Coordinates of C-alpha atoms and ligand atoms in Angstrom, one line a residue:
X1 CA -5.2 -27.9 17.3
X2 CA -3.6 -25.3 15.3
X3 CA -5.6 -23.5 12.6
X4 CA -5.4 -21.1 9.4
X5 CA -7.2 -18.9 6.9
X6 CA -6.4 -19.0 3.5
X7 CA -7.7 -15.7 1.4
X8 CA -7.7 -17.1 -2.1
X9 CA -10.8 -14.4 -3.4
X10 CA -10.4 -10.5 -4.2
X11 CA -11.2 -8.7 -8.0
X12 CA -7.3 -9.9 -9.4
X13 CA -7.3 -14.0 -9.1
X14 CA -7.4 -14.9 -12.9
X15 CA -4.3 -15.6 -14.1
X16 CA -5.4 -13.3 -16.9
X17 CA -5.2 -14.0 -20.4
X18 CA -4.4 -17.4 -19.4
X19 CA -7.7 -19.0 -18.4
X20 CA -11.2 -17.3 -17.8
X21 CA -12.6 -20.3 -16.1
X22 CA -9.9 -21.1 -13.6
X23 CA -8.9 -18.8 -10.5
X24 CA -5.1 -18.0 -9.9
X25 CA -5.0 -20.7 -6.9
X26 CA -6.2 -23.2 -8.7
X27 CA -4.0 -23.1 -12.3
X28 CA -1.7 -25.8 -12.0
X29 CA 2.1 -25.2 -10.9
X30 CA 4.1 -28.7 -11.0
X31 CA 1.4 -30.8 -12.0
X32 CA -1.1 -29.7 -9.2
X33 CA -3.6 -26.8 -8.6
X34 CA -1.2 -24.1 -6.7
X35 CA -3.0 -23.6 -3.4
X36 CA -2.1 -27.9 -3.2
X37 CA 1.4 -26.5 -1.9
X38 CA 0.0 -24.2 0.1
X39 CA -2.7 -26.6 1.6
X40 CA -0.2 -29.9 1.9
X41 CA 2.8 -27.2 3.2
X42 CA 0.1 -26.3 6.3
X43 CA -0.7 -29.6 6.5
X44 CA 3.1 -30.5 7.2
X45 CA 3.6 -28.0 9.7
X46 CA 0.9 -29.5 11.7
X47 CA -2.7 -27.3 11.1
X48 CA -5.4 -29.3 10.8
X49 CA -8.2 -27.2 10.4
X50 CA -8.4 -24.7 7.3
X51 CA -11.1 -22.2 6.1
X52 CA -10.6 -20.9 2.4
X53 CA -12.2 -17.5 2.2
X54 CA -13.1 -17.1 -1.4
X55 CA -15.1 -14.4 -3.5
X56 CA -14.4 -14.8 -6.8
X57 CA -14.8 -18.0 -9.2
X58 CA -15.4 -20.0 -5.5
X59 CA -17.4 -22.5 -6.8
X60 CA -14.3 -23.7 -8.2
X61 CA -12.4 -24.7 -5.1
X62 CA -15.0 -26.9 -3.1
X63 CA -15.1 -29.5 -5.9
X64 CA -11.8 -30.2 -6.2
X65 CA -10.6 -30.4 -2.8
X66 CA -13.5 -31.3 -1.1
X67 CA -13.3 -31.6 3.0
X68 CA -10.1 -31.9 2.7
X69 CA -9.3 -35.4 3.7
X70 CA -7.6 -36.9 0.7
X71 CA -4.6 -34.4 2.1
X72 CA -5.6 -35.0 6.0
X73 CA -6.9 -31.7 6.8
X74 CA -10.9 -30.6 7.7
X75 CA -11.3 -27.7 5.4
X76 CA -13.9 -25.6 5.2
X77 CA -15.5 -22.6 2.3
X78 CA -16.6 -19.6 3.0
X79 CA -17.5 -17.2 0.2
X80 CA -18.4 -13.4 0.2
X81 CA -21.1 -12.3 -1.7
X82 CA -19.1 -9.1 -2.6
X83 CA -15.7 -9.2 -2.1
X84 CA -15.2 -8.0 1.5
X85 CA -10.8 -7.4 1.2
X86 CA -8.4 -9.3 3.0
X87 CA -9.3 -8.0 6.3
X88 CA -13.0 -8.1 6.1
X89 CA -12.7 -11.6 4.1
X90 CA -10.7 -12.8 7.9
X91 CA -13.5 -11.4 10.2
X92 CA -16.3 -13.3 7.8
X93 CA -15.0 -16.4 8.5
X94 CA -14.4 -16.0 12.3
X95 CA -17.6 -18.1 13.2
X96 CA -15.6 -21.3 11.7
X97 CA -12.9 -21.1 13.8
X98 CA -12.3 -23.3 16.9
X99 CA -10.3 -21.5 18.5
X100 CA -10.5 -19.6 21.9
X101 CA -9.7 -16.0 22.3
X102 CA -6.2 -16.2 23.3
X103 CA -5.1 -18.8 20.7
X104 CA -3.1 -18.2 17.4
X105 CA -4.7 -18.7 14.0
X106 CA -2.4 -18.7 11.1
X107 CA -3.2 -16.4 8.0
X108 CA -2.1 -16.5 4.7
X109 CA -2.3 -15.2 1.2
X110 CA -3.0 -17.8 -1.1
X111 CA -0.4 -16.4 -4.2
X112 CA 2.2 -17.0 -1.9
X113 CA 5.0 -19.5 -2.6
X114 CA 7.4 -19.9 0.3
X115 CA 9.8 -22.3 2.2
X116 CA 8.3 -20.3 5.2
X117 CA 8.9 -22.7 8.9
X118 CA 5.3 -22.5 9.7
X119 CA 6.3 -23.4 13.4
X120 CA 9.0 -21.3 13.6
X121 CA 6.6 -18.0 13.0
X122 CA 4.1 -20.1 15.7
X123 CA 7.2 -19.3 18.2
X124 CA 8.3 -16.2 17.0
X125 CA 4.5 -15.0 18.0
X126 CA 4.2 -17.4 21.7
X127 CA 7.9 -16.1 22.8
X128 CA 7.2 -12.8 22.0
X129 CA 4.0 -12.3 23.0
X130 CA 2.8 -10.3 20.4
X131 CA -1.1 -10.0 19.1
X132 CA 0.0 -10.1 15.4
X133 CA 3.2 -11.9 13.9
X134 CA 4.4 -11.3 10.7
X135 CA 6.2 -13.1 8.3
X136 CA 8.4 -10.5 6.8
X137 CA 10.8 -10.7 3.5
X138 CA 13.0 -8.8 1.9
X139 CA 13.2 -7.5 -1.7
X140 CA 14.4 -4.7 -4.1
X141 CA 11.6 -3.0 -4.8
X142 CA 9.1 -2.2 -2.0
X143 CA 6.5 -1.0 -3.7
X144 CA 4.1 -3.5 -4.8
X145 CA 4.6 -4.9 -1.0
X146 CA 3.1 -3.8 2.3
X147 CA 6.5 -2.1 3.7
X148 CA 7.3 -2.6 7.1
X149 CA 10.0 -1.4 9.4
X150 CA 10.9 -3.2 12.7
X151 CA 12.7 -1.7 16.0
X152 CA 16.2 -4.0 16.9
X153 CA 14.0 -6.3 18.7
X154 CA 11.4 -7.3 15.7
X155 CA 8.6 -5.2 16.9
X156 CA 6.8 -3.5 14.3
X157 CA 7.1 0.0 14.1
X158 CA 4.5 1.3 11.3
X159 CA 3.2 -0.6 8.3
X160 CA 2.4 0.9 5.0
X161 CA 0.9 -0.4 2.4
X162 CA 2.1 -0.3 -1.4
X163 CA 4.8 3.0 -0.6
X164 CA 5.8 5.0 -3.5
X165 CA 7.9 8.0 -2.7
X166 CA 11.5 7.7 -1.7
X167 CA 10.9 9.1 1.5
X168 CA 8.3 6.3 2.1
X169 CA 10.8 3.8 1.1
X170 CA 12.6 3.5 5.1
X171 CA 13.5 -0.3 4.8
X172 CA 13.8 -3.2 2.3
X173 CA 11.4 -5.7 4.7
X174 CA 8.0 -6.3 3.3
X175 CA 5.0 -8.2 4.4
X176 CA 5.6 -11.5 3.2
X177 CA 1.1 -12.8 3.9
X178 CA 1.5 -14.8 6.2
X179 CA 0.4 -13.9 9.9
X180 CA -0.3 -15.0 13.1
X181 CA -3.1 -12.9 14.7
X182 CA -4.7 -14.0 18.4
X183 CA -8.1 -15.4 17.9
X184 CA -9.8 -12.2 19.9
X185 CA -7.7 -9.5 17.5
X186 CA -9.8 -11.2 14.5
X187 CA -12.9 -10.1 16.6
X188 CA -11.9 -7.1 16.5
X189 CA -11.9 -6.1 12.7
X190 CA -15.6 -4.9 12.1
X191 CA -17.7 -7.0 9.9
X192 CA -20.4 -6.6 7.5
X193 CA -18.0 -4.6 5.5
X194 CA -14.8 -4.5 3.4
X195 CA -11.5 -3.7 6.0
X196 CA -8.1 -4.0 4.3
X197 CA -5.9 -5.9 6.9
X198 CA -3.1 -4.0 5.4
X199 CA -4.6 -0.2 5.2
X200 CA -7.1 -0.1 8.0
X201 CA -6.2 -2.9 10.5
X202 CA -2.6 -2.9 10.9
X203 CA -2.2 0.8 11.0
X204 CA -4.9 0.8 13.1
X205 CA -3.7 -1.7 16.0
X206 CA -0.3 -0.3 15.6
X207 CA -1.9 3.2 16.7
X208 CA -4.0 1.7 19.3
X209 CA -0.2 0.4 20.3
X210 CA -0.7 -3.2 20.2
X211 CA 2.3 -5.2 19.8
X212 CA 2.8 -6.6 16.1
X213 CA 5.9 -8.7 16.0
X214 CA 8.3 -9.6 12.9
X215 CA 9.7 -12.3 11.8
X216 CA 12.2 -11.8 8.7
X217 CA 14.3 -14.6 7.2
X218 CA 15.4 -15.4 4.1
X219 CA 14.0 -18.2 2.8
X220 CA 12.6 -18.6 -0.7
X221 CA 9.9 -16.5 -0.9
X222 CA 7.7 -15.5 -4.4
X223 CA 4.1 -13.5 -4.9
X224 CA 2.4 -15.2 -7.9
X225 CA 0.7 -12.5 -8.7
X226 CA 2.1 -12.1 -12.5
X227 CA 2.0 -14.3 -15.1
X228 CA 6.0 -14.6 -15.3
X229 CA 6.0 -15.1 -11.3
X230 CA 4.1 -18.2 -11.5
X231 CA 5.9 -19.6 -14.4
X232 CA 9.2 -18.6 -12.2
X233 CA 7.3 -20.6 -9.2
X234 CA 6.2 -23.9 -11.0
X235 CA 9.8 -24.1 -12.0
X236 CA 10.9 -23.6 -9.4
X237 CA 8.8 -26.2 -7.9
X238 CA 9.8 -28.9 -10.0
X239 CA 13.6 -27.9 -9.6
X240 CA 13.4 -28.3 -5.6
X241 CA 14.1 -24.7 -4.8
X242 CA 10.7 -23.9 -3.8
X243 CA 9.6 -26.6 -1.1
X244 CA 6.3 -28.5 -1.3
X245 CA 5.8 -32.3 0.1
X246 CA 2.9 -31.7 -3.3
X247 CA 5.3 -31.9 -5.9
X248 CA 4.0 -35.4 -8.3
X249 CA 7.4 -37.4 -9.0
X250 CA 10.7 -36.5 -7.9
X251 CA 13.2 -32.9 -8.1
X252 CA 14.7 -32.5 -11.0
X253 CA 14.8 -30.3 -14.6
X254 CA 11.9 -31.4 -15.4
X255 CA 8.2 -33.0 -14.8
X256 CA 6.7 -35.1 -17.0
X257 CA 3.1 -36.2 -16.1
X258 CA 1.7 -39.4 -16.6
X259 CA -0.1 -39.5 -20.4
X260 CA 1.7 -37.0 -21.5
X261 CA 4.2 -38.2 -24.7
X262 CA 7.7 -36.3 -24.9
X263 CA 9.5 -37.0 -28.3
X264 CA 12.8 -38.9 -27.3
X265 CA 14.7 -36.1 -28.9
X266 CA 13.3 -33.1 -27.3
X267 CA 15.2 -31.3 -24.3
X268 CA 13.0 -30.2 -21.5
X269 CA 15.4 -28.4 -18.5
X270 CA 15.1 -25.7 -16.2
X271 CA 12.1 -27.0 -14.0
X272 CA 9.5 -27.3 -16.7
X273 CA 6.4 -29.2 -16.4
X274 CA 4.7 -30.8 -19.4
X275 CA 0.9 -31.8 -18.5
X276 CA -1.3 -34.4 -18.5
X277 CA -1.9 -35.3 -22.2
X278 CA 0.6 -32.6 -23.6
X279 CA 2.8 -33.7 -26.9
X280 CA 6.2 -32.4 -27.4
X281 CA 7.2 -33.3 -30.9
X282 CA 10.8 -34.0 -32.1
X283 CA 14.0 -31.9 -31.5
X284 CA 11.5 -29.3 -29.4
X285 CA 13.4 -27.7 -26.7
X286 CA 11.1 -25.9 -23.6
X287 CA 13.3 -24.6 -20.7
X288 CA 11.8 -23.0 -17.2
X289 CA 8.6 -23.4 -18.9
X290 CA 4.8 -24.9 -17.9
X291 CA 3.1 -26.7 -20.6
X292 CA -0.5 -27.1 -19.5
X293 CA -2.6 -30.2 -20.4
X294 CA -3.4 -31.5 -24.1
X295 CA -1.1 -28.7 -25.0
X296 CA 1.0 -29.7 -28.4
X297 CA 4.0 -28.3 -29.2
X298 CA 5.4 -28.7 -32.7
X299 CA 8.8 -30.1 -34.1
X300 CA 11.2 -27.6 -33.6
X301 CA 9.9 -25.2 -31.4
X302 CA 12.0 -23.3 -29.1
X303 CA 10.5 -22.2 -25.3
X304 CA 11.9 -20.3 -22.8
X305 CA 10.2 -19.0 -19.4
X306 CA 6.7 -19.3 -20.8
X307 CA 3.4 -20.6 -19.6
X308 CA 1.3 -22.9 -22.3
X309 CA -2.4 -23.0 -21.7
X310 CA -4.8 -26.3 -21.2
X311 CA -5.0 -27.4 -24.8
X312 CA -3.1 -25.1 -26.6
X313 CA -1.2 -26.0 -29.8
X314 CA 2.8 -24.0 -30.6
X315 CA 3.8 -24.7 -34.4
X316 CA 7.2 -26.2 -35.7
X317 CA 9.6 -23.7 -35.5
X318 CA 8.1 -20.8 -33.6
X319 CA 10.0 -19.2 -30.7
X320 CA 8.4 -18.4 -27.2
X321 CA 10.4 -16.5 -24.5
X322 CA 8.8 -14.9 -21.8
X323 CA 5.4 -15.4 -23.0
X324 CA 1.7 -16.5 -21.6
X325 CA -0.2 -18.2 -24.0
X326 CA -4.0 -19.3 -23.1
X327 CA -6.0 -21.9 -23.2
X328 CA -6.7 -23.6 -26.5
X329 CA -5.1 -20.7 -28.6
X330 CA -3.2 -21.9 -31.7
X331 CA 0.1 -20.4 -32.5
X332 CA 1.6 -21.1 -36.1
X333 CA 4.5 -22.1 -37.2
X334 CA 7.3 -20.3 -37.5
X335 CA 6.0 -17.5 -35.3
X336 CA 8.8 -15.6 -32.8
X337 CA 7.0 -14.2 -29.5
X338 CA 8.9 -12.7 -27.0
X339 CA 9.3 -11.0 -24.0
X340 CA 5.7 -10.4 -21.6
X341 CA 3.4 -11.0 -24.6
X342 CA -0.2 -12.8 -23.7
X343 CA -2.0 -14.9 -26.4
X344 CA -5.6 -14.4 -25.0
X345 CA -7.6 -18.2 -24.6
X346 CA -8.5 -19.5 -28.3
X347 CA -7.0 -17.1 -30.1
X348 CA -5.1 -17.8 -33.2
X349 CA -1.9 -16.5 -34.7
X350 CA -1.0 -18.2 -38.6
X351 CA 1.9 -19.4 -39.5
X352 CA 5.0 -17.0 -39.8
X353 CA 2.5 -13.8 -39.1
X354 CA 4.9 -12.2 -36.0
X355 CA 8.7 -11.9 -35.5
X356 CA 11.0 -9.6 -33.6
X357 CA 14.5 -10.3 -34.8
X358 CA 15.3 -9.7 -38.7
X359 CA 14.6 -12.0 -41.4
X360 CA 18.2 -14.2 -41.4
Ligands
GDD1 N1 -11.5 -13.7 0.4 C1 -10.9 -12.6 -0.1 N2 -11.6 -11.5 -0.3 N3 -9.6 -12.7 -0.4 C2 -9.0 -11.5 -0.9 C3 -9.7 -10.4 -1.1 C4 -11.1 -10.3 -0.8 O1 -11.8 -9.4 -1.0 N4 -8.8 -9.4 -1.6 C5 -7.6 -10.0 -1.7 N5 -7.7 -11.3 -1.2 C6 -6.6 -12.3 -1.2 C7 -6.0 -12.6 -2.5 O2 -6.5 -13.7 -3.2 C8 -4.5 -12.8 -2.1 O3 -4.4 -14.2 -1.8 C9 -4.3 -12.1 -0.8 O4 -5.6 -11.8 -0.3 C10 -3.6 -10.8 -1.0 O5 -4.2 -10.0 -2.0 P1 -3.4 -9.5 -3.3 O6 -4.4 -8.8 -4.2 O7 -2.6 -10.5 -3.9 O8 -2.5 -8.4 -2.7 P2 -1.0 -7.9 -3.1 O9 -0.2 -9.0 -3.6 O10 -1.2 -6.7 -3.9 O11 -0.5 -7.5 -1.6 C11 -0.6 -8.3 -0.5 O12 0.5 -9.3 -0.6 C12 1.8 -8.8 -0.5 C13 2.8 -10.0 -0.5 O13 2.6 -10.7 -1.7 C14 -0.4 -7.5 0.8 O14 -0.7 -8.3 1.9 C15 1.0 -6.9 0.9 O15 1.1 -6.2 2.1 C16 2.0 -8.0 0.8 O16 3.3 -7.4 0.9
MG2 MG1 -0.5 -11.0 -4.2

């Protein structure tokens, strides 16, 4: 039986200003709580067995998914009393796992959305014979990424965490947070205190020269980790580019969950989602945009890239691009908000209070 860790805990998993209630994983992206793709993604590659090491807002997770069944998988919880870091949060939860010493147990971040092959990485780590795979990616900017150069056969040559300097900067490849590490290298992290996998573990093995192995591709490949990522990621999700058997109702421009009510006259493209309950009114037009449940939006309105908390209300009129907007806050009418703003949850803006273009 194949099985995984999911880290879903650490200090940053409130999809901040948006909710204070709900953790990152479990803010819905095309119509279900994100780590649903994640979960029903392993599930389709064939792991059975999951443990979900949490810290933060835990008690969150358990009553939603339960043991699992309901997507056919055993999972299990596991929650630090202080957070413990990715590496330390991996070596709590090593009494859960089934696994003998030489087996592979599958790793990942839980902000990660990815059309990753799961087996393929399962491979990658048997052929090779590595004691750590990685799934690697590539991207522009290395810097908010663990960096990490490979020799011409995949083998991981050094792995640095967050580079900043241009000399730092050696390769475009990045830790993409998902792993496969043998059951007895997970023994090996220390416990009873908080290890970075990523600063302490990986340098670490690589010096003792064990054999980390890479795996880069170029499949879709996001970190949720800002509010315009996940946005970017529901959309996605909706749209098809972003695989997940979790998806409710079919690819297309848009998703349009049962109870809400979608004026016939409104456009919705681009991959957005309009929740549970939400109201679009007449003429409205949302594009690559999440609309939470009971969310209204107004006659009129105009919405581009931008999230819409649970129950929030967007006047006739007003203009959102690029913008987070939290739970239950009330935006007026006639309002323009553009470009990374965040409404904090319940907060209120009156009609025709903000715009950035002139008065025509
Ligand atoms: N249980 C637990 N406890 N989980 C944690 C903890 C902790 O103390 N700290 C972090 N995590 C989880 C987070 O919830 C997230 O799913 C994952 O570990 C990675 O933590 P982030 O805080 O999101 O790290 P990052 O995005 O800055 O960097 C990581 O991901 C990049 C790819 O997106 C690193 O792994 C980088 O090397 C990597 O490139
Ligand atoms: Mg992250």
């Amino acid at each position: 039986m194949t099985e995984a860790i999911l880290l879903v805990g650490g200090k940053g998993t409130r999809l901040r200003p948006l909710t204070v209630h709900t953790p990152k994983p479990m803010v819905p992206a095309a119509g279900v709580p994100f780590l649903t793709h994640q979960l029903a993604r392993a599930r389709a590659a064939g792991i059975e067995h999951i443990v979900l090491a949490t810290s933060y807002l835990a008690e969150v997770f358990e009553p939603y998914f339960g043991d699992g069944s309901a997507l056919g998988l055993h999972l299990e919880y596991v929650t630090e009393e202080e957070p413990l870091g990715t590496g330390g949060a991996i070596r709590n939860v090593a009494a859960r796992l089934h696994s003998a010493p030489g087996d592979p147990v599958l790793i990942f971040n839980g902000d990660i959305l990815t059309g990753l092959d799961i087996p393929a990485l399962v491979d990658t780590h048997r052929t090779s014979g590595a004691d750590v795979s990685l799934h690697l990616t590539r991207v522009e900017d290395p810097r908010a990424f663990g960096l990490v150069p490979t020799d011409d056969t995949g083998r991981v040559t050094a792995f640095l965490e967050k580079p900043q300097t241009p000399e730092e900067i050696v390769t475009d490849q990045v830790n993409a947070g998902a792993y496969v590490f043998n059951r007895s290298v997970i023994d090996t992290i220390p416990a009873g205190r908080p290890v970075s996998v990523e600063r302490e573990t990986f340098p670490g093995l690589l010096a003792d020269g064990a054999h980390l192995q890479g795996m880069v591709d170029s499949t879709y490949w996001l970190d949720l980790g800002t509010p315009q990522a996940f946005v970017r990621g529901s959309a996605d999700l909706v749209l098809g580019r972003a695989p997940s058997p979790a998806v409710p109702g079919r690819r297309g421009d848009r998703l349009v969950l049962e109870t809400a009510e979608v004026a016939p006259d409104a456009k919705l493209t681009g991959g957005t989602v309009v929740g549970r309950g939400a109201v679009v009114g007449a003429g409205a037009r949302i594009d690559g945009s999440a609309v939470l449940d009971g969310a209204v939006i107004e006659p009129g309105a105009r919405i581009r890239d931008s999230l819409i908390g649970a129950g929030a209300r967007i006047g006739a009129r007003t203009v959102l691009d690029g913008a987070v907007i939290g739970d239950g806050a009330r935006i007026g009418a006639d309002n323009e908000l553009r470009d990374g703003i965040r409404i904090w949850c319940g907060a209120g803006i009156p009609d025709g209070a903000v715009r950035f273009s002139s008065d025509q």
